[in-house]
């Protein structure tokens, strides 16, 4: 089976609905300021070296925990990126 090569931009477009779903899950948990774009930014920071297979990206988004997301936000804040 041939593997389809995707760019990070294509993946971002394809994963928009899944990121939105994860953001809505965080909203239900009380984190109402989280956006789908922030979810994607958090998950995609792991893909600097190479673009992973589609199933890995989906798994990374769906298995993202609030703790991991908040740690990422804190590191971003410490670096002055917020």
Tab-separated table of C-alpha atoms in Angstrom:
chain	number	residue	atom	x	y	z
A	1	UNK	CA	0.000	0.000	0.000
A	2	UNK	CA	1.447	3.368	-1.001
A	3	UNK	CA	1.712	6.005	1.671
A	4	UNK	CA	0.403	9.442	0.722
A	5	UNK	CA	2.850	12.267	1.390
A	6	UNK	CA	1.205	15.270	3.005
A	7	UNK	CA	2.566	18.653	3.916
A	8	UNK	CA	1.985	20.117	7.356
A	9	UNK	CA	-0.398	22.691	5.824
A	10	UNK	CA	-2.506	19.961	4.211
A	11	UNK	CA	-2.649	18.076	7.498
A	12	UNK	CA	-3.748	21.226	9.297
A	13	UNK	CA	-6.676	21.656	6.900
A	14	UNK	CA	-7.635	17.988	7.162
A	15	UNK	CA	-7.404	17.911	10.962
A	16	UNK	CA	-9.425	21.088	11.545
A	17	UNK	CA	-12.598	19.257	12.574
A	18	UNK	CA	-10.730	16.942	14.944
A	19	UNK	CA	-8.930	19.894	16.553
A	20	UNK	CA	-12.273	21.677	16.906
A	21	UNK	CA	-13.718	18.588	18.578
A	22	UNK	CA	-10.805	18.473	21.053
A	23	UNK	CA	-11.210	22.211	21.766
A	24	UNK	CA	-14.910	21.630	22.494
A	25	UNK	CA	-13.953	18.783	24.840
A	26	UNK	CA	-11.659	21.185	26.717
A	27	UNK	CA	-14.521	23.723	26.857
A	28	UNK	CA	-16.697	21.113	28.570
A	29	UNK	CA	-13.918	20.650	31.124
A	30	UNK	CA	-13.906	24.393	31.873
A	31	UNK	CA	-11.070	25.566	29.609
A	32	UNK	CA	-13.212	27.854	27.485
A	33	UNK	CA	-10.426	29.949	25.942
A	34	UNK	CA	-8.815	27.019	24.081
A	35	UNK	CA	-9.121	27.199	20.292
A	36	UNK	CA	-8.736	24.591	17.563
A	37	UNK	CA	-5.730	26.535	16.236
A	38	UNK	CA	-3.995	26.258	19.618
A	39	UNK	CA	-4.694	22.524	19.714
A	40	UNK	CA	-3.090	22.139	16.283
A	41	UNK	CA	-0.126	24.332	17.231
A	42	UNK	CA	0.468	22.258	20.373
A	43	UNK	CA	0.302	18.930	18.560
A	44	UNK	CA	2.228	20.017	15.461
A	45	UNK	CA	5.261	21.220	17.448
A	46	UNK	CA	6.288	17.552	17.531
A	47	UNK	CA	6.465	17.452	13.733
A	48	UNK	CA	9.433	19.746	13.084
A	49	UNK	CA	11.627	16.949	11.719
A	50	UNK	CA	9.120	15.118	9.535
A	51	UNK	CA	5.425	14.868	8.807
A	52	UNK	CA	4.099	11.683	10.461
A	53	UNK	CA	1.476	9.313	9.050
A	54	UNK	CA	-2.136	10.409	9.270
A	55	UNK	CA	-3.059	7.872	11.959
A	56	UNK	CA	-0.323	9.218	14.268
A	57	UNK	CA	-1.542	12.798	13.877
A	58	UNK	CA	-5.130	11.783	14.652
A	59	UNK	CA	-3.948	9.801	17.687
A	60	UNK	CA	-1.845	12.733	18.939
A	61	UNK	CA	-4.830	15.088	18.738
A	62	UNK	CA	-7.361	12.733	20.300
A	63	UNK	CA	-5.020	11.673	23.111
A	64	UNK	CA	-3.982	15.238	24.014
A	65	UNK	CA	-4.664	15.833	27.705
A	66	UNK	CA	-5.402	19.110	29.434
A	67	UNK	CA	-2.198	18.691	31.463
A	68	UNK	CA	-0.035	18.295	28.371
A	69	UNK	CA	-1.753	21.243	26.686
A	70	UNK	CA	-1.346	23.495	29.735
A	71	UNK	CA	2.343	22.528	30.071
A	72	UNK	CA	2.820	23.502	26.422
A	73	UNK	CA	1.047	26.838	27.062
A	74	UNK	CA	3.243	27.549	30.114
A	75	UNK	CA	6.428	26.854	28.147
A	76	UNK	CA	5.187	29.118	25.389
A	77	UNK	CA	4.506	31.836	27.971
A	78	UNK	CA	7.951	31.445	29.567
A	79	UNK	CA	9.556	31.870	26.133
A	80	UNK	CA	7.583	35.093	25.659
A	81	UNK	CA	5.602	33.773	22.705
A	82	UNK	CA	2.252	34.770	24.223
